[in-house]
Short mmCIF file of C-alpha atoms and ligand atoms in Angstrom, two decimals:
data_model
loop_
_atom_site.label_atom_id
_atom_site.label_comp_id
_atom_site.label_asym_id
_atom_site.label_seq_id
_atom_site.Cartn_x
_atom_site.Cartn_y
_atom_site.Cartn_z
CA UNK A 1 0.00 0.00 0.00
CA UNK A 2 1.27 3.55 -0.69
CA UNK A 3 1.50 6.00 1.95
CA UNK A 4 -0.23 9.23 1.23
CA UNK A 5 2.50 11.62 3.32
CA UNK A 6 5.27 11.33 5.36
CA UNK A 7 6.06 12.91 8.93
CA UNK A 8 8.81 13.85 9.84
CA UNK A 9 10.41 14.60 13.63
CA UNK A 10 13.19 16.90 14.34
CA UNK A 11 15.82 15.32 16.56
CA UNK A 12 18.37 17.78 18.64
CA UNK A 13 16.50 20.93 17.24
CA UNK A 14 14.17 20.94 19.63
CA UNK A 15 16.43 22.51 21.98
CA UNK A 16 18.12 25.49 20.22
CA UNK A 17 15.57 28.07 21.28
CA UNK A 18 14.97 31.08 18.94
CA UNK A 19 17.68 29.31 16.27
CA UNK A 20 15.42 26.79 15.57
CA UNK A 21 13.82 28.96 12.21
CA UNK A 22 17.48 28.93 11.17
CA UNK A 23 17.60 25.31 11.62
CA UNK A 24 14.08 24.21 10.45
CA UNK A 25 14.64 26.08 7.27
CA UNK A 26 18.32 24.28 6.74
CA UNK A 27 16.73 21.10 7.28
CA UNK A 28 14.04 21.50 4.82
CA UNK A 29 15.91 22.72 2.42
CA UNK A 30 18.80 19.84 2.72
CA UNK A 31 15.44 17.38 2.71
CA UNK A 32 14.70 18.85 -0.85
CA UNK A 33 18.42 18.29 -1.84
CA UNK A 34 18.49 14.85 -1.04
CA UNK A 35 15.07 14.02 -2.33
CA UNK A 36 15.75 16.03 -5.72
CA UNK A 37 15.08 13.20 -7.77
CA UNK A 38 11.46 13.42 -6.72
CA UNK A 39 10.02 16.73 -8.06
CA UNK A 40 6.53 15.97 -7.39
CA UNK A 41 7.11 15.86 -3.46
CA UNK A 42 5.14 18.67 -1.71
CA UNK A 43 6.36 20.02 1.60
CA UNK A 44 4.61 21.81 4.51
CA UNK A 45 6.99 22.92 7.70
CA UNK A 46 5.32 23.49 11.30
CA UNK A 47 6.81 24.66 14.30
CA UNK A 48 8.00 20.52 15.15
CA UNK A 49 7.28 18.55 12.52
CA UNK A 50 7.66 18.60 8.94
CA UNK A 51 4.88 16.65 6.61
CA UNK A 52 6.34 15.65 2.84
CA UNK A 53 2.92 14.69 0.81
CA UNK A 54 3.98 11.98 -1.51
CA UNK A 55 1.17 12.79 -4.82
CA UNK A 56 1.74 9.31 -6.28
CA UNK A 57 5.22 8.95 -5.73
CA UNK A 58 6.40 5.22 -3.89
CA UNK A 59 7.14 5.67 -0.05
CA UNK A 60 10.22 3.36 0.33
CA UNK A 61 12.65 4.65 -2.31
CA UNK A 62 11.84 7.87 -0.43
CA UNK A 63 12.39 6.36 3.26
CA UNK A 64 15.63 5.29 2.03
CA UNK A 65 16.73 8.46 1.08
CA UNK A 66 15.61 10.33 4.17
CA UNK A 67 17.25 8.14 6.45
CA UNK A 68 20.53 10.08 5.52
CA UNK A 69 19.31 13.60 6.22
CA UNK A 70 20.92 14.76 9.33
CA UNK A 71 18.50 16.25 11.50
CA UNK A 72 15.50 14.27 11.10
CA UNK A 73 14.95 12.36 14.54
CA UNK A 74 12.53 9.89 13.03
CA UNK A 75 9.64 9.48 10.65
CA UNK A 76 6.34 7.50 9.89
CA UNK A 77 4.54 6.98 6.69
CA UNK A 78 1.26 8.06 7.02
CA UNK A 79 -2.17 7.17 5.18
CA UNK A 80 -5.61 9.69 4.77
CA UNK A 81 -8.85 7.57 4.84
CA UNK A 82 -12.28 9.30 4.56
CA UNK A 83 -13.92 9.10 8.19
CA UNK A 84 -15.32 5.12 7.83
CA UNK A 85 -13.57 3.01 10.56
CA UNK A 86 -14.58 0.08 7.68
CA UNK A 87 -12.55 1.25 5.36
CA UNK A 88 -9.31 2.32 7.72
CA UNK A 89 -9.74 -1.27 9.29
CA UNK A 90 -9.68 -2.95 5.97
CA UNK A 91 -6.72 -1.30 4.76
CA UNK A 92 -4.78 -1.60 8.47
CA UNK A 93 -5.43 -5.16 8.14
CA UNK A 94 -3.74 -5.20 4.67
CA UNK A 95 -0.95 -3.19 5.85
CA UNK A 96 -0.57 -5.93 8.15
CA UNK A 97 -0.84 -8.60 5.88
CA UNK A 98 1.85 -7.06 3.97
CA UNK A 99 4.03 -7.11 6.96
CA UNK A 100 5.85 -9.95 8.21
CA UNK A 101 6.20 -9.29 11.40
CA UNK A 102 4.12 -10.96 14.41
CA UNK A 103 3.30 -8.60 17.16
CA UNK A 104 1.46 -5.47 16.98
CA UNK A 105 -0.61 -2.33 18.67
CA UNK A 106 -3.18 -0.52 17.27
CA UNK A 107 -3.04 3.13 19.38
CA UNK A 108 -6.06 5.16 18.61
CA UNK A 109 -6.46 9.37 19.33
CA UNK A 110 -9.79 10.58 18.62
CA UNK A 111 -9.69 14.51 18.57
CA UNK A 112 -12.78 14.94 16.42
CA UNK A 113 -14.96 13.93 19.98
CA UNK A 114 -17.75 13.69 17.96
CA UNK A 115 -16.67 10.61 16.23
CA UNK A 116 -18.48 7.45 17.85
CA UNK A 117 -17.11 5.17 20.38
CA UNK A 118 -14.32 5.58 22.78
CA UNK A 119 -10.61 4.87 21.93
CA UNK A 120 -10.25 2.00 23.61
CA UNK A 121 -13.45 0.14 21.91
CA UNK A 122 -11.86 1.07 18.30
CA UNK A 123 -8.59 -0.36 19.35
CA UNK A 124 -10.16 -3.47 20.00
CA UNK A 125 -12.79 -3.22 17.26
CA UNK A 126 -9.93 -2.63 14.81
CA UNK A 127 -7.26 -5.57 16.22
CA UNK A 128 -10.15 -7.92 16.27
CA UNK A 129 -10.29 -7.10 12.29
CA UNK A 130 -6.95 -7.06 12.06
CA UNK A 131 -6.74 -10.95 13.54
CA UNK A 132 -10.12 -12.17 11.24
CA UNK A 133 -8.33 -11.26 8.15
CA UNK A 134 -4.58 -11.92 8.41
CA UNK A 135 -3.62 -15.40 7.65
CA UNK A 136 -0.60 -15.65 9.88
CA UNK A 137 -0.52 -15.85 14.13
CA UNK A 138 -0.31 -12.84 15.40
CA UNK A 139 -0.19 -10.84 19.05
CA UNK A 140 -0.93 -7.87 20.56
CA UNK A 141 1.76 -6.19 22.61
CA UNK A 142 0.86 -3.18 24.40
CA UNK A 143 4.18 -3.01 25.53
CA UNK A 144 6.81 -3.65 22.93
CA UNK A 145 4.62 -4.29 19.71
CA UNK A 146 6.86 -4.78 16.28
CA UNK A 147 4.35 -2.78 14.54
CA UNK A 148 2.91 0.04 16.50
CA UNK A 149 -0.28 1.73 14.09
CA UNK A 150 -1.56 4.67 15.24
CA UNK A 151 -4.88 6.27 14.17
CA UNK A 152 -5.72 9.38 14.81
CA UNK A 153 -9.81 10.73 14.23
CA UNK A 154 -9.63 14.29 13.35
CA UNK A 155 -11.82 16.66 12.14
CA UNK A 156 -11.42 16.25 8.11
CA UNK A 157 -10.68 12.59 7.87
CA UNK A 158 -8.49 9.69 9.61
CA UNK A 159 -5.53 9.38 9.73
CA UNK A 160 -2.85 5.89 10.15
CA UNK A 161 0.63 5.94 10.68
CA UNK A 162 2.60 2.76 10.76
CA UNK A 163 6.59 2.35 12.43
CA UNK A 164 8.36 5.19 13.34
CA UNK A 165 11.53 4.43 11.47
CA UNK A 166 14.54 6.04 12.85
CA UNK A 167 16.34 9.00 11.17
CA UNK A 168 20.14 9.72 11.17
CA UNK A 169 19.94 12.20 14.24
CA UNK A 170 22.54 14.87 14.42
CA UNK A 171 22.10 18.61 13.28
CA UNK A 172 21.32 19.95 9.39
CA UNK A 173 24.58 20.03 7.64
CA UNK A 174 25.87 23.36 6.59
CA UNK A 175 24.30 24.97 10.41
CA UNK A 176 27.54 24.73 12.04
CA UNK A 177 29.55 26.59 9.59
CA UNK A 178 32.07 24.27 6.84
CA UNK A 179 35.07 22.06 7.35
CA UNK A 180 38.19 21.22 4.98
CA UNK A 181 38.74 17.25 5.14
CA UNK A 182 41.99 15.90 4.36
CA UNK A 183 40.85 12.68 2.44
CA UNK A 184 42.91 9.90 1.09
CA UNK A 185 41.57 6.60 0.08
CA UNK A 186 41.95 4.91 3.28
CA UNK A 187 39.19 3.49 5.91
CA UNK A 188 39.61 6.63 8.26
CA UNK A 189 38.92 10.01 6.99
CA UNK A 190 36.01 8.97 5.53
CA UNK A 191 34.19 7.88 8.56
CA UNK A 192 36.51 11.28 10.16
CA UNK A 193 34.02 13.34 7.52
CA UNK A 194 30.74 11.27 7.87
CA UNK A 195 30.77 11.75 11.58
CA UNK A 196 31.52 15.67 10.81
CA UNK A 197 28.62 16.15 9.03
CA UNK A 198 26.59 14.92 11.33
CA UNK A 199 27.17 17.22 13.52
CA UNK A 200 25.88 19.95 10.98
CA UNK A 201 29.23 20.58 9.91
CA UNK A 202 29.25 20.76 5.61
CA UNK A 203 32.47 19.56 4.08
CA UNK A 204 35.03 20.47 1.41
CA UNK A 205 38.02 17.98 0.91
CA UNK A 206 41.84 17.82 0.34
CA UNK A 207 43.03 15.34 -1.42
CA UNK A 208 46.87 14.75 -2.03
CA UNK A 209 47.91 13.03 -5.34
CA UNK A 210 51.29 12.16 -6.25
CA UNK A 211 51.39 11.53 -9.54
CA UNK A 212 53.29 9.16 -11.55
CA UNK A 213 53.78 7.18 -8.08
CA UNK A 214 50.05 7.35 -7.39
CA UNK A 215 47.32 6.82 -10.16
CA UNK A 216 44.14 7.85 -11.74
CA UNK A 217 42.32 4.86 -10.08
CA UNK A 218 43.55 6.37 -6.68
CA UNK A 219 41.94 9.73 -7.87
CA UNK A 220 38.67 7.49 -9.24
CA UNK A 221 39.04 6.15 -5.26
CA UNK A 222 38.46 9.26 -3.41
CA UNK A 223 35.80 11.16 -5.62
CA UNK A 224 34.03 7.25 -4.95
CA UNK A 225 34.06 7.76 -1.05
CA UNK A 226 33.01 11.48 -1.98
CA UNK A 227 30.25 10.59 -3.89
CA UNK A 228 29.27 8.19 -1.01
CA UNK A 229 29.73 11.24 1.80
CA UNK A 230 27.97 13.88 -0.30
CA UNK A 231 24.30 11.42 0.14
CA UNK A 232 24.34 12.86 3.58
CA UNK A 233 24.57 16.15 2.70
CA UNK A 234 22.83 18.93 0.56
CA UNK A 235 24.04 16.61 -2.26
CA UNK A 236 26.99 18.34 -3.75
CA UNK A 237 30.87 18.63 -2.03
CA UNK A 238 34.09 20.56 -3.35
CA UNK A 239 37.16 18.51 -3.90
CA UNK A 240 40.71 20.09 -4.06
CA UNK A 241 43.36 17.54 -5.28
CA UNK A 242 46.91 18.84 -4.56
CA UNK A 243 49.75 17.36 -6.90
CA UNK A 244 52.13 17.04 -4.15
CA UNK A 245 54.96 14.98 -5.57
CA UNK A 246 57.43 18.01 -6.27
CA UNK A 247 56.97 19.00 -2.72
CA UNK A 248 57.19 15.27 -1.35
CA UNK A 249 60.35 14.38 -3.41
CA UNK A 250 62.11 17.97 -1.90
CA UNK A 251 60.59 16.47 1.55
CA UNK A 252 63.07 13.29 1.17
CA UNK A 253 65.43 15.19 -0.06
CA UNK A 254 66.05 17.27 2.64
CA UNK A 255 65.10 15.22 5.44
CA UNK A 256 66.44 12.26 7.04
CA UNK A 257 64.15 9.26 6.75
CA UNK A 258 63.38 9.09 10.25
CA UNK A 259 61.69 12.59 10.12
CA UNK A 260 60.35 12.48 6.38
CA UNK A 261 56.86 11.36 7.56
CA UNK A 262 56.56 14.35 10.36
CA UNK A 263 57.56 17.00 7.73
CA UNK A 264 55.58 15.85 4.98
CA UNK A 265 52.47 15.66 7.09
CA UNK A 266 53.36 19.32 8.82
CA UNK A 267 53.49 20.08 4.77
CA UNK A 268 50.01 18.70 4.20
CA UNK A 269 48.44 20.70 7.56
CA UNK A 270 50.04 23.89 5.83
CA UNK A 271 48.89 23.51 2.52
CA UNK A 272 45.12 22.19 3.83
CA UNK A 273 45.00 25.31 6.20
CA UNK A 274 45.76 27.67 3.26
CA UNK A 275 43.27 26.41 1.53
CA UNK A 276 41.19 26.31 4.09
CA UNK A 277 40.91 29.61 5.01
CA UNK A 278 40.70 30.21 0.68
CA UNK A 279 37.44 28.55 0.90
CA UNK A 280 35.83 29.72 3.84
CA UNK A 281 36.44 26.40 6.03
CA UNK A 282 37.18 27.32 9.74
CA UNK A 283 38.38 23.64 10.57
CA UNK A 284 40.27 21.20 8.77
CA UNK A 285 39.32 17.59 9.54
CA UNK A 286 41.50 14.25 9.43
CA UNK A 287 41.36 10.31 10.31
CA UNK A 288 44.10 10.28 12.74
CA UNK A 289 43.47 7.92 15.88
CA UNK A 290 46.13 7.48 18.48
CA UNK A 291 48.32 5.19 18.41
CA UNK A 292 47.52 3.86 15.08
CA UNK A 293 50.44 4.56 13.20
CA UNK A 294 54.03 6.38 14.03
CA UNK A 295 52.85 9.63 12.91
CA UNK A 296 49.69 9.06 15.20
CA UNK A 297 51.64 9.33 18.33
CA UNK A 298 50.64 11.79 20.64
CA UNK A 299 54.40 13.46 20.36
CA UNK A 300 53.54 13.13 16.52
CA UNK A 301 50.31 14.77 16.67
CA UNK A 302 51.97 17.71 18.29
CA UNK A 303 54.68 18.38 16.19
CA UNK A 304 52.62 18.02 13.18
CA UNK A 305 50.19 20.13 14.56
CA UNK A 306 51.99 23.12 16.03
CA UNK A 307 52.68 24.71 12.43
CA UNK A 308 48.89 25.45 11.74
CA UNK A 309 46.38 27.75 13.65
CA UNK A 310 43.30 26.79 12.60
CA UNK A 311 41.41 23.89 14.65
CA UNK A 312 42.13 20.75 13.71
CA UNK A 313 39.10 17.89 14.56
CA UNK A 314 39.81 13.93 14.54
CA UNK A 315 36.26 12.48 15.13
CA UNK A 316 37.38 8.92 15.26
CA UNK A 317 40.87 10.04 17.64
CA UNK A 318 39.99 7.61 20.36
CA UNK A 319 38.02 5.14 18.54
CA UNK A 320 39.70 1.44 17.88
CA UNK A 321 40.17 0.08 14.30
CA UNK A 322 37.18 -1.72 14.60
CA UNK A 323 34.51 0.85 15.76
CA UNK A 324 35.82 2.49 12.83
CA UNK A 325 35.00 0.10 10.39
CA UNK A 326 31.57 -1.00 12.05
CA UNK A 327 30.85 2.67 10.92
CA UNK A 328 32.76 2.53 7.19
CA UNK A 329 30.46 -0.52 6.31
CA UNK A 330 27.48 1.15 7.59
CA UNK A 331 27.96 4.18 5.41
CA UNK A 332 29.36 1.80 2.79
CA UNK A 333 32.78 3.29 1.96
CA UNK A 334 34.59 0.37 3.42
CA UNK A 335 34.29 -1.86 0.56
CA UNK A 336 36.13 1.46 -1.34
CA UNK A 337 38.39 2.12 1.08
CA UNK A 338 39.88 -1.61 0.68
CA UNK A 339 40.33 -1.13 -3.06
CA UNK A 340 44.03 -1.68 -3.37
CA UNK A 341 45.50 1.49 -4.56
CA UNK A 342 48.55 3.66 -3.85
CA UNK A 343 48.15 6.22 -1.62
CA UNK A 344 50.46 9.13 -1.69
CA UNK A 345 51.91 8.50 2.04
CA UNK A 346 52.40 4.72 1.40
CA UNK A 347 54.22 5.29 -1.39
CA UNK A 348 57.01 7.37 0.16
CA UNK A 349 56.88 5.48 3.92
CA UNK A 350 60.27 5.35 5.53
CA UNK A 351 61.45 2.15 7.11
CA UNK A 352 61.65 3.45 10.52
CA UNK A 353 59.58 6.68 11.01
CA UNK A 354 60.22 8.61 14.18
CA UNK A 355 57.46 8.22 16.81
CA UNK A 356 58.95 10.81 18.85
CA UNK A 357 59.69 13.15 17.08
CA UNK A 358 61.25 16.64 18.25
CA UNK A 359 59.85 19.88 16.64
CA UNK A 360 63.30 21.59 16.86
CA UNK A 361 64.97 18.85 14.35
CA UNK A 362 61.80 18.89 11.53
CA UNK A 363 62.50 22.89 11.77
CA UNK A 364 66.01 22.24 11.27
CA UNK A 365 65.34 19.80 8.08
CA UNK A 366 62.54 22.26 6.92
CA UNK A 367 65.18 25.13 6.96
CA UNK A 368 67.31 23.17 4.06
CA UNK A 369 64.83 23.83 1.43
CA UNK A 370 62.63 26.89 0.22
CA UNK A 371 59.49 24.26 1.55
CA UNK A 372 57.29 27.84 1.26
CA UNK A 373 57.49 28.23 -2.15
CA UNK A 374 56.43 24.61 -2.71
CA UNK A 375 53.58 24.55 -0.39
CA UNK A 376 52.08 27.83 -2.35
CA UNK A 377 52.72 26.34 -5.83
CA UNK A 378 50.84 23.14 -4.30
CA UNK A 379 47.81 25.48 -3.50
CA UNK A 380 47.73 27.26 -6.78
CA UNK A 381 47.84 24.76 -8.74
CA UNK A 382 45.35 22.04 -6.81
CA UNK A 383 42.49 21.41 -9.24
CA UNK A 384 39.06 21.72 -8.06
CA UNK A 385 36.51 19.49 -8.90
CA UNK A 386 32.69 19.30 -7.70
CA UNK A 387 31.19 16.17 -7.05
CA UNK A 388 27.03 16.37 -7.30
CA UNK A 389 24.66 14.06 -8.92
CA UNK A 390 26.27 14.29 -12.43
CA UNK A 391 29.15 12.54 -10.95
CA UNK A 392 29.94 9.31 -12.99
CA UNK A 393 28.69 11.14 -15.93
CA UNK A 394 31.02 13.45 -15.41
CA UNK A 395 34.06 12.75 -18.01
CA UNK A 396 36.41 16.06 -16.93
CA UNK A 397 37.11 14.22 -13.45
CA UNK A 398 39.40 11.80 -14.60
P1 ATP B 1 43.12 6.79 6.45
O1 ATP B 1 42.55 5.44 6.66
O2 ATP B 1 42.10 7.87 6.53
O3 ATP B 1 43.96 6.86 5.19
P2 ATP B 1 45.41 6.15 8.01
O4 ATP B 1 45.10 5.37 9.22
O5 ATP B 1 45.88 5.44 6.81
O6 ATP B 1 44.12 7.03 7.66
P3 ATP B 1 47.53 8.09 7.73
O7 ATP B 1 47.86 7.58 6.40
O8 ATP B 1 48.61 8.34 8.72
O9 ATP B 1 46.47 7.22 8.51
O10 ATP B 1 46.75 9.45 7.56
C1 ATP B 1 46.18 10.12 8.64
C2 ATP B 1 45.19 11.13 8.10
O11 ATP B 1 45.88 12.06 7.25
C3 ATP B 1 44.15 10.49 7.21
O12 ATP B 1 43.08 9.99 7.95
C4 ATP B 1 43.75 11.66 6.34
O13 ATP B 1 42.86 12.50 7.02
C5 ATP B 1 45.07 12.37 6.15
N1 ATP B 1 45.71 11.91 4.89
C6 ATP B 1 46.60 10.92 4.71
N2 ATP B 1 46.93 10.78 3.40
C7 ATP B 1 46.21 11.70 2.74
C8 ATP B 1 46.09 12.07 1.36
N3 ATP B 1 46.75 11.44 0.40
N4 ATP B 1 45.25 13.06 1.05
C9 ATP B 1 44.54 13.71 2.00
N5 ATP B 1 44.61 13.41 3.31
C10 ATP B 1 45.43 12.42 3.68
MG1 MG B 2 46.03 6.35 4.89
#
């Protein structure tokens, strides 16, 4: 059966006081992103809900699309009958029927109190229908029913709403201002940038290439996991790719192996903060986790850090491997991630990278070379590619 509207629940909103136009309006207007694909969709906000009237178009395809809009706390499909408790209990008991679940609840609000008979006595009137007319056993669970139908009598007609279904939580993305994050086509900064956005934060992304020693499949890689990430927001994200290999080769050049790693990566938080602050990002964003690797040390983390100023988030920092990936397969960028393809740091690792490193000595290698120069030429010349819903179509990317 197709659902005639859906409703939808804000989650955290709720709470943000006289901000909450600012975030209603974000919401609904990342809900008609993500839903683009459905022009006939009609929308009505209120002050806590907002109702999307379907005109035709299938409710699941839609359900599946909404469950990535961050935001929404939860949802229900809903259904408009004409006000004949025959016709809403033959059509509850086909919803039913369709179902395979085993327990339900029917939960009846009459608000039209001129409607005959008292909740209760239409609960029962309309499980008793349900079990005459459903071929499998079934129960009624008051307390924990697998399918929870609610009716509600109001003045202009009845209406049914089956499961809640569960939204993605979080805030709107794009409310709490926008994010540079350094992506490479590992398991990590992925998830980093999933979990970013979630908290309302939108997303542009860095992505080093060192070409010949990394290739156009490890490019094809990363706009893959962005075309994955950009579902959750407004539908479209930025991507900077950086042709660092003059700067990387100068980097081993210069520096003992030991310390390569730490000055490359101080390299990459200079160039991503320059372009950062280009493009209007106030953070940049990365997969580090402690402990992971040698650069990943806390002594690591601080030297690396200490040559940038802008904030610097790691949402999966204290997270192990294998929360990680839990989260990677649910937002289906593991299977990516685990395509085997060169990434610029792998390419260049040193046998025995220093995992304490001292800030004095990666100034000391840093002063051999004009690294300045290098890091500007890497931010003038990054190209810039958006990746939206033409993506795959798109021939220029590669
Ligand atoms: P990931 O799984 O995200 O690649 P990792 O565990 O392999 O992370 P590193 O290779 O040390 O760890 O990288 C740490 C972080 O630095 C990454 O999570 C990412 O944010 C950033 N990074 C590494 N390589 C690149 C790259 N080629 N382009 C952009 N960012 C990168
Ligand atoms: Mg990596």
């Amino acid at each position: 059966m197709k659902a005639d509207y859906i409703v939808v629940r804000f989650g955290e909103l709720t709470t943000k006081g006289k901000n909450r136009k600012l975030f209603t309006q974000k919401l609904l207007k990342n809900t008609k992103e993500i839903l683009f694909e459905f022009p006939q969709l009609q929308y009505q906000l209120q002050y806590d809900r907002l109702y999307i009237y379907l005109n035709g178009v299938d409710h699941e395809p839609v359900n599946k699309k909404l469950k990535n809009v961050f935001g929404i706390y939860s949802f229900s499909n809903a259904y408009k009958f004409a006000k004949d408790l025959n016709i809403v209990k033959d059509a509850i008991a086909k919803m039913i029927n369709e179902d395979t679940k085993t327990t339900f609840k029917i939960n009846t609000k009459r608000s039209d109190k001129t409607f005959p008979g008292q909740s209760q006595d239409i609960n029962r009137e309309i499980a008793g229908h349900v079990f005459h007319h459903v071929d499998r056993p079934l129960k009624v669970d008051v307390h924990h029913p697998e399918m929870l139908i609610t009716v509600e009598i109001r003045h202009d007609a009845i209406y049914v709403m089956d499961n809640v279904i569960k939204g993605a939580g979080g805030y709107p993305v794009g409310i709490g201002g926008k994010a540079m994050l350094m992506l490479s086509g590992g398991i990590d900064s992925p998830v980093a940038g999933y979990l970013t956005l979630k908290r309302g934060v939108d997303l542009e992304c860095v992505h080093f290439a060192a070409p010949p020693y990394t290739n156009e499949f490890a490019k094809e890689k990363v706009f893959d996991l962005v075309d994955r990430l950009r579902h959750y927001t407004h539908g479209t994200i930025k991507v900077h790719v950086v042709h660092f290999t003059k700067l990387q080769l100068a980097v081993y050049d210069n520096c003992d192996e030991s310390y390569a790693m730490t000055v490359m990566r101080r390299m990459m938080y200079r160039i991503g903060e320059k372009l950062a602050n280009r493009n209007h990002c106030l953070a940049l964003v990365n997969g580090e986790s402690i402990g992971q690797v040698a650069s990943q040390t806390l002594d690591s983390m601080q030297v690396i850090n200490e040559v940038v100023r802008i904030p610097v988030l790691r949402p999966v920092v204290c997270l192990d491997k294998l929360e990680i990936i839990d989260i990677a397969n649910k937002i289906d960028t593991y299977n990516i991630s685990i395509r085997p393809h060169e990434d610029c740091c792998t390419i260049f690792t040193p046998k025995a990278p220093a995992t304490k490193p001292k800030s004095y000595k990666a100034r000391a290698y840093e002063e051999k070379f004009d690294f300045e120069a290098l890091v500007d030429e890497c931010v003038e010349t990054a190209q810039t590619v958006i990746v939206d819903n033409s993506y795959k179509k798109n021939e220029d990317i590669f």
